[in-house]
Each structure stands twice: as structure tokens, then as C-alpha cells.
Amino acid sequence: MDYIIFDLEWNQPYSNDISFMKRARMPLTGEIIQIGAIKLNESLEIVDSFTMYVKPKYLPHMHKHVKALTGITNQDLNRGVPFRAAYSHFQQWCGKDYMLLSWGADDILILRENLLLHKLKSIDYDSWADAQMIYSYQRYGTTQQYSVAHAMEDLHISSEELSAHNALHDAIFTAHICQKLDLPKALLHYDSIRKEAPNPFLYPPGLTFFMYDNFQEKKRIVYDRRVRLSFCPYCQSRLETTRPERIQGDKHLAIGVCPKHGEFAIQLKVGKYTIKSGVTKFYVTKVLSHSTDEIDRLYREKSEINREKERLYYERRQKELLEKSKA
């Protein structure tokens, strides 16, 4: 079995552009613009490399921040190939028997998004491993996140004067780190290792996507009637939905139940954008996917945590009001 160490660069939308999500009909984080990869054989020897620019469909103009970070220009993108063709070339280069690895979960999640965007088969959960987590576990016995730069310094790996934020160069850096690890042993026990870290494949692929914008403030967006009202992706029956629970940051989760087709996860994410007048507005995206036991468990846990936070908050408020009335 070969080990494919891959890295991706992707273009991002400007903060005042939410139209691309409406065109894509999914809450797209970004469009892949470069694929870089290194192939290691079973002895962890570098046997081949792969690099290709990808011409984006929904975000065709380089974001200035991404351009400054990666050095990739619009001319580079114009020399690229469409994602479907680029991914086909990549798959052919990978071969038949391999394991994908990347540093952290960002690259595999953006790849999954782009595969869904182009209606291609998603990545199987068992065909990818997190090299960052393997490094952390083997070096420190934890799943704490460390940068590539930290790992290279820790393992005395030279950058070879290659620049970061280039997909091929970053893949080379990660490959050199992997060569210092016991990958066969890590993959043998990987299931037990990743149970200690968040699951990047928690949510199955989305079934339906909705977007609501033009909100003046974000405080009560997830409780708006349009946002709360959801329908079964299969029979269009109205779902009996639970209260949206804050999962992390501006991400919320609710569970919807169809008597005929079962439970669905309702993912809500609040964002902001700026209109031409300079006024900041807010939007929310809603994605329905099948629910799982893991999602149900997460919802229950967050619900308990949030209720306890609310209870403590109201206790503090009552105490403050009581002390204020005595003053």
C-alpha cells in the first residue's frame, strides 16, 4: 500500500460576496485551486509527486489575501484545468491501493465540499488519516494540534528553502514528517486514536441547502420562523424540529423528524456580509442531512451544557438585580 500525502490550496470569497453560495447551492468554504501530493511506498520512501492548478467555477477571481499567501495568480488559474478533470488525473496518479493523509482536517473537508459541489463520489471515512493527529499522539501522547513548522523543527527537518502555502511544498513538508513517524503502527491503531479527537466526518453529505439573508442583527436569527421551518427532503412533509442548540461559534444544530423518513440533522451557520452602502447585514445557511447516533449524542450533550449555562446566567442576573435593589 502507498501513502498519498496531499495538500490543497483554495480560493475564498470576499466578505461581501454571498452570491456564490446561492449559485453553488451549498455553503461552500472555498474552491480548490491547487492540488499537491507526494507518494510514499510501504518503506516510506518518496517515489513520486503530483501538482496541478485547478480552474475554479464559482470563485474565478483570486482573493487578494489568498493571492498574497500562496503567490497564485489569475494567470495560474487560467492555465489550470476544471476540477473534475484535475481530480480524475489525481485519482489515476494515486493508483489503486493507497491511504490518503493530510496535515489536519481542513484539506479533507474542503476536498469533500468540492466533490459534493461537482457531484462526485465523496471520500470514505476509512480511506483518510490525519497526519497531524498521528504526529501529536506518537510524540506527545495527545491529539493536540501542532503546526507543520513546529513538527519540522521538533524532528529536525529542513525546509530545503521551499516556501510554505504552496500545495506541493506543503505536501513535501508533511511527507518528511511522516517519514519520521511509525505510520503502519499508527494506522493499525488509528480508530482508537481518532476517538479522542473531533470527528471531521460527523455530518453526512447535505441533502438540501437553504439560505436566508438581509437580517439586521444576528441575535435571534436561528429562531426566525423561516429558518425554523423545515421539510423532509424526500416527501416534503413538515418536520417536527427541536430547539436549535449552539454547537460552536456561530454554528447551531437542530434535529428534525419525519414520521416516514426518520431523523435529519439541521445545521445552521450564521455569517455576515457588507452591502455597497457599507452597512453590515447577516445571513444564515441551513443544510439538512441524515442524522446519526453520533449527531444525536452531540445534540443532547450540547443541549445539557447550554441549559446549564443559561441556569448559571439567570442566577447571576437575579443576584445582580437583588444586590442592586438593596443598594
Short mmCIF file of C-alpha atoms in Angstrom, two decimals:
data_model
loop_
_atom_site.label_atom_id
_atom_site.label_comp_id
_atom_site.label_asym_id
_atom_site.label_seq_id
_atom_site.Cartn_x
_atom_site.Cartn_y
_atom_site.Cartn_z
CA MET A 1 0.00 0.00 0.00
CA ASP A 2 1.20 3.51 -0.86
CA TYR A 3 0.74 6.59 1.31
CA ILE A 4 -0.55 9.67 -0.54
CA ILE A 5 0.38 12.83 1.39
CA PHE A 6 -1.70 15.61 -0.13
CA ASP A 7 -2.24 19.32 0.39
CA LEU A 8 -4.68 21.76 -1.17
CA GLU A 9 -4.86 25.48 -1.74
CA TRP A 10 -8.26 27.06 -2.23
CA ASN A 11 -9.72 30.41 -3.24
CA GLN A 12 -12.04 32.17 -0.82
CA PRO A 13 -14.96 34.56 -1.31
CA TYR A 14 -14.80 38.20 -0.27
CA SER A 15 -16.71 39.02 2.90
CA ASN A 16 -19.34 40.99 0.97
CA ASP A 17 -19.98 38.21 -1.56
CA ILE A 18 -22.60 35.64 -0.62
CA SER A 19 -23.95 35.20 -4.15
CA PHE A 20 -21.51 32.36 -4.85
CA MET A 21 -23.25 30.19 -2.24
CA LYS A 22 -26.58 30.82 -3.92
CA ARG A 23 -25.09 29.79 -7.27
CA ALA A 24 -23.37 26.75 -5.79
CA ARG A 25 -26.44 25.89 -3.70
CA MET A 26 -24.28 24.84 -0.77
CA PRO A 27 -22.34 26.63 2.00
CA LEU A 28 -19.02 26.44 0.20
CA THR A 29 -15.90 27.35 2.22
CA GLY A 30 -13.81 27.80 -0.91
CA GLU A 31 -12.88 26.37 -4.30
CA ILE A 32 -9.76 24.27 -4.72
CA ILE A 33 -7.17 25.96 -6.97
CA GLN A 34 -4.14 23.70 -6.49
CA ILE A 35 -3.56 20.04 -5.64
CA GLY A 36 -0.14 18.92 -4.45
CA ALA A 37 0.81 15.41 -3.34
CA ILE A 38 3.72 13.11 -2.53
CA LYS A 39 3.58 9.32 -2.86
CA LEU A 40 5.40 7.23 -0.27
CA ASN A 41 5.83 3.49 -0.71
CA GLU A 42 5.47 0.94 2.09
CA SER A 43 9.04 1.71 3.19
CA LEU A 44 8.10 5.42 3.45
CA GLU A 45 10.36 6.32 0.53
CA ILE A 46 9.29 9.16 -1.77
CA VAL A 47 8.56 7.59 -5.15
CA ASP A 48 6.57 10.27 -6.99
CA SER A 49 4.99 13.73 -6.80
CA PHE A 50 1.89 15.40 -8.22
CA THR A 51 0.93 19.04 -8.69
CA MET A 52 -1.80 20.70 -10.72
CA TYR A 53 -3.59 24.04 -10.82
CA VAL A 54 -7.40 23.93 -10.81
CA LYS A 55 -9.58 26.47 -12.59
CA PRO A 56 -12.46 27.42 -10.24
CA LYS A 57 -16.02 27.71 -11.49
CA TYR A 58 -17.75 29.76 -8.79
CA LEU A 59 -14.85 31.88 -7.47
CA PRO A 60 -12.90 32.63 -10.68
CA HIS A 61 -11.01 35.69 -9.39
CA MET A 62 -8.27 35.36 -6.80
CA HIS A 63 -8.98 36.78 -3.35
CA LYS A 64 -6.19 39.26 -2.61
CA HIS A 65 -5.40 37.58 0.72
CA VAL A 66 -5.13 34.13 -0.89
CA LYS A 67 -3.02 35.57 -3.72
CA ALA A 68 -0.64 37.19 -1.21
CA LEU A 69 -0.43 34.00 0.85
CA THR A 70 0.06 31.49 -1.97
CA GLY A 71 1.51 33.56 -4.81
CA ILE A 72 -1.09 32.00 -7.13
CA THR A 73 -2.36 34.48 -9.73
CA ASN A 74 -5.34 34.67 -12.05
CA GLN A 75 -2.96 33.70 -14.88
CA ASP A 76 -2.11 30.49 -12.99
CA LEU A 77 -5.81 29.70 -12.63
CA ASN A 78 -6.39 30.25 -16.33
CA ARG A 79 -3.68 27.64 -17.02
CA GLY A 80 -5.45 25.21 -14.71
CA VAL A 81 -7.98 22.55 -15.60
CA PRO A 82 -11.58 22.16 -14.33
CA PHE A 83 -11.92 20.37 -11.01
CA ARG A 84 -13.45 17.20 -12.43
CA ALA A 85 -10.51 16.72 -14.80
CA ALA A 86 -7.92 17.64 -12.16
CA TYR A 87 -9.40 15.21 -9.64
CA SER A 88 -9.54 12.46 -12.27
CA HIS A 89 -5.82 12.98 -13.01
CA PHE A 90 -5.11 12.90 -9.28
CA GLN A 91 -7.02 9.65 -8.76
CA GLN A 92 -5.22 7.99 -11.67
CA TRP A 93 -1.87 9.11 -10.24
CA CYS A 94 -2.76 7.75 -6.78
CA GLY A 95 -3.26 4.24 -8.13
CA LYS A 96 -5.45 1.51 -6.64
CA ASP A 97 -4.10 0.68 -3.19
CA TYR A 98 -3.34 3.73 -1.05
CA MET A 99 -4.15 5.69 2.09
CA LEU A 100 -4.69 9.46 1.97
CA LEU A 101 -3.04 11.61 4.64
CA SER A 102 -3.11 15.36 5.22
CA TRP A 103 -1.99 17.69 7.99
CA GLY A 104 -5.18 18.33 9.96
CA ALA A 105 -8.75 18.02 8.73
CA ASP A 106 -9.10 21.27 6.74
CA ASP A 107 -7.88 19.80 3.45
CA ILE A 108 -10.04 16.68 3.59
CA LEU A 109 -13.12 18.75 4.46
CA ILE A 110 -12.56 21.22 1.61
CA LEU A 111 -11.99 18.26 -0.73
CA ARG A 112 -15.25 16.72 0.44
CA GLU A 113 -17.07 20.02 -0.18
CA ASN A 114 -15.67 20.32 -3.70
CA LEU A 115 -16.52 16.71 -4.51
CA LEU A 116 -20.08 17.35 -3.39
CA LEU A 117 -20.16 20.61 -5.37
CA HIS A 118 -19.22 18.75 -8.56
CA LYS A 119 -21.43 15.75 -7.77
CA LEU A 120 -18.53 13.33 -7.44
CA LYS A 121 -18.20 10.41 -5.02
CA SER A 122 -17.20 11.50 -1.54
CA ILE A 123 -14.15 10.31 0.41
CA ASP A 124 -14.72 7.23 2.57
CA TYR A 125 -14.08 7.73 6.27
CA ASP A 126 -11.58 4.87 6.39
CA SER A 127 -9.53 6.00 3.38
CA TRP A 128 -8.02 9.08 5.07
CA ALA A 129 -5.89 9.68 8.15
CA ASP A 130 -4.82 12.86 9.95
CA ALA A 131 -1.02 13.09 9.91
CA GLN A 132 -1.15 15.93 12.43
CA MET A 133 -3.03 13.77 14.93
CA ILE A 134 -0.67 10.83 14.37
CA TYR A 135 2.33 13.10 15.00
CA SER A 136 0.79 14.53 18.18
CA TYR A 137 -0.14 11.11 19.51
CA GLN A 138 3.21 9.46 18.80
CA ARG A 139 5.32 12.38 20.02
CA TYR A 140 3.27 13.59 23.00
CA GLY A 141 0.50 11.07 23.63
CA THR A 142 -2.21 13.66 22.91
CA THR A 143 -4.30 14.85 19.96
CA GLN A 144 -3.33 18.49 20.44
CA GLN A 145 -2.90 20.44 17.20
CA TYR A 146 0.62 21.43 16.17
CA SER A 147 1.74 23.32 13.08
CA VAL A 148 3.84 21.81 10.32
CA ALA A 149 6.58 24.30 11.22
CA HIS A 150 6.58 23.07 14.84
CA ALA A 151 6.80 19.42 13.77
CA MET A 152 9.61 20.12 11.32
CA GLU A 153 11.64 21.93 13.97
CA ASP A 154 10.89 19.21 16.50
CA LEU A 155 12.03 16.46 14.11
CA HIS A 156 14.99 18.46 12.72
CA ILE A 157 13.61 18.61 9.18
CA SER A 158 14.98 21.26 6.82
CA SER A 159 12.59 23.31 4.70
CA GLU A 160 15.05 22.95 1.78
CA GLU A 161 14.35 26.63 1.02
CA LEU A 162 10.86 25.69 -0.20
CA SER A 163 8.09 28.19 0.53
CA ALA A 164 5.02 27.38 2.59
CA HIS A 165 1.44 27.77 1.30
CA ASN A 166 2.26 26.00 -1.93
CA ALA A 167 0.33 22.74 -2.17
CA LEU A 168 3.26 20.67 -3.41
CA HIS A 169 5.76 22.20 -0.95
CA ASP A 170 3.41 21.68 2.00
CA ALA A 171 2.87 18.08 0.88
CA ILE A 172 6.66 17.63 0.80
CA PHE A 173 6.97 19.02 4.34
CA THR A 174 4.24 16.69 5.61
CA ALA A 175 5.78 13.71 3.80
CA HIS A 176 9.12 14.33 5.52
CA ILE A 177 7.32 14.42 8.88
CA CYS A 178 5.53 11.16 8.05
CA GLN A 179 8.86 9.54 7.23
CA LYS A 180 9.90 10.19 10.85
CA LEU A 181 6.74 8.51 12.22
CA ASP A 182 5.69 4.90 12.54
CA LEU A 183 2.79 5.14 10.08
CA PRO A 184 2.00 1.39 9.87
CA LYS A 185 1.68 1.18 13.66
CA ALA A 186 -0.36 4.41 13.82
CA LEU A 187 -2.81 3.27 11.14
CA LEU A 188 -3.19 -0.11 12.85
CA HIS A 189 -4.43 1.69 15.98
CA TYR A 190 -5.91 4.73 14.25
CA ASP A 191 -9.52 4.02 15.23
CA SER A 192 -8.63 4.24 18.92
CA ILE A 193 -6.52 7.38 18.35
CA ARG A 194 -9.20 9.36 16.50
CA LYS A 195 -11.84 8.62 19.12
CA GLU A 196 -10.02 11.15 21.28
CA ALA A 197 -10.39 13.96 18.70
CA PRO A 198 -13.36 15.64 16.96
CA ASN A 199 -14.73 13.68 14.03
CA PRO A 200 -14.31 15.70 10.79
CA PHE A 201 -16.86 13.46 9.05
CA LEU A 202 -19.51 13.94 11.72
CA TYR A 203 -22.17 15.13 9.26
CA PRO A 204 -23.16 13.02 6.25
CA PRO A 205 -23.32 14.84 2.88
CA GLY A 206 -26.02 17.50 2.73
CA LEU A 207 -29.36 16.67 1.13
CA THR A 208 -30.85 20.16 0.84
CA PHE A 209 -29.49 23.69 1.24
CA PHE A 210 -31.24 26.96 2.04
CA MET A 211 -30.00 30.49 2.61
CA TYR A 212 -31.73 33.44 4.26
CA ASP A 213 -30.16 36.89 4.23
CA ASN A 214 -30.83 40.58 4.88
CA PHE A 215 -31.06 40.25 8.68
CA GLN A 216 -30.31 43.44 10.64
CA GLU A 217 -28.85 41.63 13.66
CA LYS A 218 -27.80 38.05 14.36
CA LYS A 219 -29.01 37.50 17.93
CA ARG A 220 -32.27 35.72 17.08
CA ILE A 221 -31.64 34.59 13.51
CA VAL A 222 -31.72 30.85 14.26
CA TYR A 223 -35.16 31.28 15.84
CA ASP A 224 -36.65 33.10 12.84
CA ARG A 225 -39.79 31.35 11.59
CA ARG A 226 -38.40 30.83 8.07
CA VAL A 227 -35.22 29.32 9.48
CA ARG A 228 -37.02 27.07 11.98
CA LEU A 229 -39.47 25.73 9.39
CA SER A 230 -38.01 22.65 7.68
CA PHE A 231 -39.38 19.96 5.40
CA CYS A 232 -38.41 16.37 4.66
CA PRO A 233 -36.04 16.22 1.64
CA TYR A 234 -37.93 13.17 0.34
CA CYS A 235 -41.67 13.67 0.91
CA GLN A 236 -41.75 17.41 1.75
CA SER A 237 -43.68 16.77 4.97
CA ARG A 238 -43.11 19.38 7.64
CA LEU A 239 -40.50 18.19 10.15
CA GLU A 240 -41.04 18.24 13.88
CA THR A 241 -37.93 20.11 14.91
CA THR A 242 -36.10 20.53 18.19
CA ARG A 243 -34.73 23.78 19.56
CA PRO A 244 -31.53 24.88 17.75
CA GLU A 245 -28.52 24.40 20.02
CA ARG A 246 -25.28 26.33 19.67
CA ILE A 247 -22.52 23.86 18.85
CA GLN A 248 -19.54 26.15 18.34
CA GLY A 249 -19.14 29.79 17.39
CA ASP A 250 -21.97 30.71 15.02
CA LYS A 251 -22.80 27.06 14.23
CA HIS A 252 -26.06 25.60 15.54
CA LEU A 253 -27.75 22.22 15.29
CA ALA A 254 -31.35 21.05 15.47
CA ILE A 255 -32.93 17.65 14.86
CA GLY A 256 -35.93 17.27 12.55
CA VAL A 257 -38.17 14.21 12.47
CA CYS A 258 -40.27 12.93 9.56
CA PRO A 259 -42.74 10.16 10.53
CA LYS A 260 -41.94 8.35 7.29
CA HIS A 261 -38.23 9.00 6.69
CA GLY A 262 -36.81 9.39 10.19
CA GLU A 263 -34.39 11.91 11.69
CA PHE A 264 -32.46 14.65 9.92
CA ALA A 265 -29.67 16.89 11.17
CA ILE A 266 -30.41 20.57 10.58
CA GLN A 267 -27.15 22.53 10.50
CA LEU A 268 -27.38 26.32 10.82
CA LYS A 269 -24.47 28.70 10.33
CA VAL A 270 -24.71 32.46 10.78
CA GLY A 271 -22.44 34.81 8.84
CA LYS A 272 -22.19 38.49 7.96
CA TYR A 273 -21.63 40.47 4.79
CA THR A 274 -21.35 44.13 3.77
CA ILE A 275 -23.62 45.75 1.21
CA LYS A 276 -22.48 48.55 -1.12
CA SER A 277 -23.55 51.27 1.29
CA GLY A 278 -21.12 49.87 3.86
CA VAL A 279 -23.86 48.54 6.14
CA THR A 280 -23.23 45.13 7.74
CA LYS A 281 -26.00 42.56 7.35
CA PHE A 282 -26.33 38.94 8.44
CA TYR A 283 -27.32 35.70 6.77
CA VAL A 284 -27.83 32.10 7.80
CA THR A 285 -27.32 28.90 5.83
CA LYS A 286 -29.32 25.76 6.55
CA VAL A 287 -28.21 22.29 5.48
CA LEU A 288 -30.27 19.15 6.03
CA SER A 289 -28.53 15.79 6.14
CA HIS A 290 -29.33 12.40 7.60
CA SER A 291 -28.82 12.23 11.35
CA THR A 292 -26.70 9.61 13.08
CA ASP A 293 -26.29 8.28 16.62
CA GLU A 294 -23.18 10.45 16.96
CA ILE A 295 -25.07 13.58 15.90
CA ASP A 296 -27.93 12.77 18.28
CA ARG A 297 -25.44 12.32 21.10
CA LEU A 298 -23.75 15.63 20.28
CA TYR A 299 -27.11 17.41 20.25
CA ARG A 300 -28.08 16.02 23.66
CA GLU A 301 -24.71 16.87 25.18
CA LYS A 302 -24.76 20.44 23.88
CA SER A 303 -28.37 20.85 25.00
CA GLU A 304 -27.43 19.91 28.57
CA ILE A 305 -24.39 22.19 28.53
CA ASN A 306 -26.37 25.14 27.13
CA ARG A 307 -29.19 24.71 29.67
CA GLU A 308 -26.66 24.71 32.49
CA LYS A 309 -25.04 27.88 31.10
CA GLU A 310 -28.47 29.52 30.93
CA ARG A 311 -29.26 28.49 34.50
CA LEU A 312 -26.00 29.96 35.79
CA TYR A 313 -26.54 33.13 33.78
CA TYR A 314 -30.04 33.69 35.22
CA GLU A 315 -28.75 33.02 38.72
CA ARG A 316 -26.08 35.69 38.27
CA ARG A 317 -28.64 38.13 36.85
CA GLN A 318 -31.03 37.55 39.75
CA LYS A 319 -28.19 38.07 42.22
CA GLU A 320 -27.12 41.30 40.50
CA LEU A 321 -30.71 42.61 40.48
CA LEU A 322 -31.17 41.71 44.14
CA GLU A 323 -27.95 43.48 45.14
CA LYS A 324 -28.94 46.48 43.02
CA SER A 325 -32.35 46.71 44.72
CA LYS A 326 -30.69 46.66 48.16
CA ALA A 327 -28.26 49.43 47.27
#
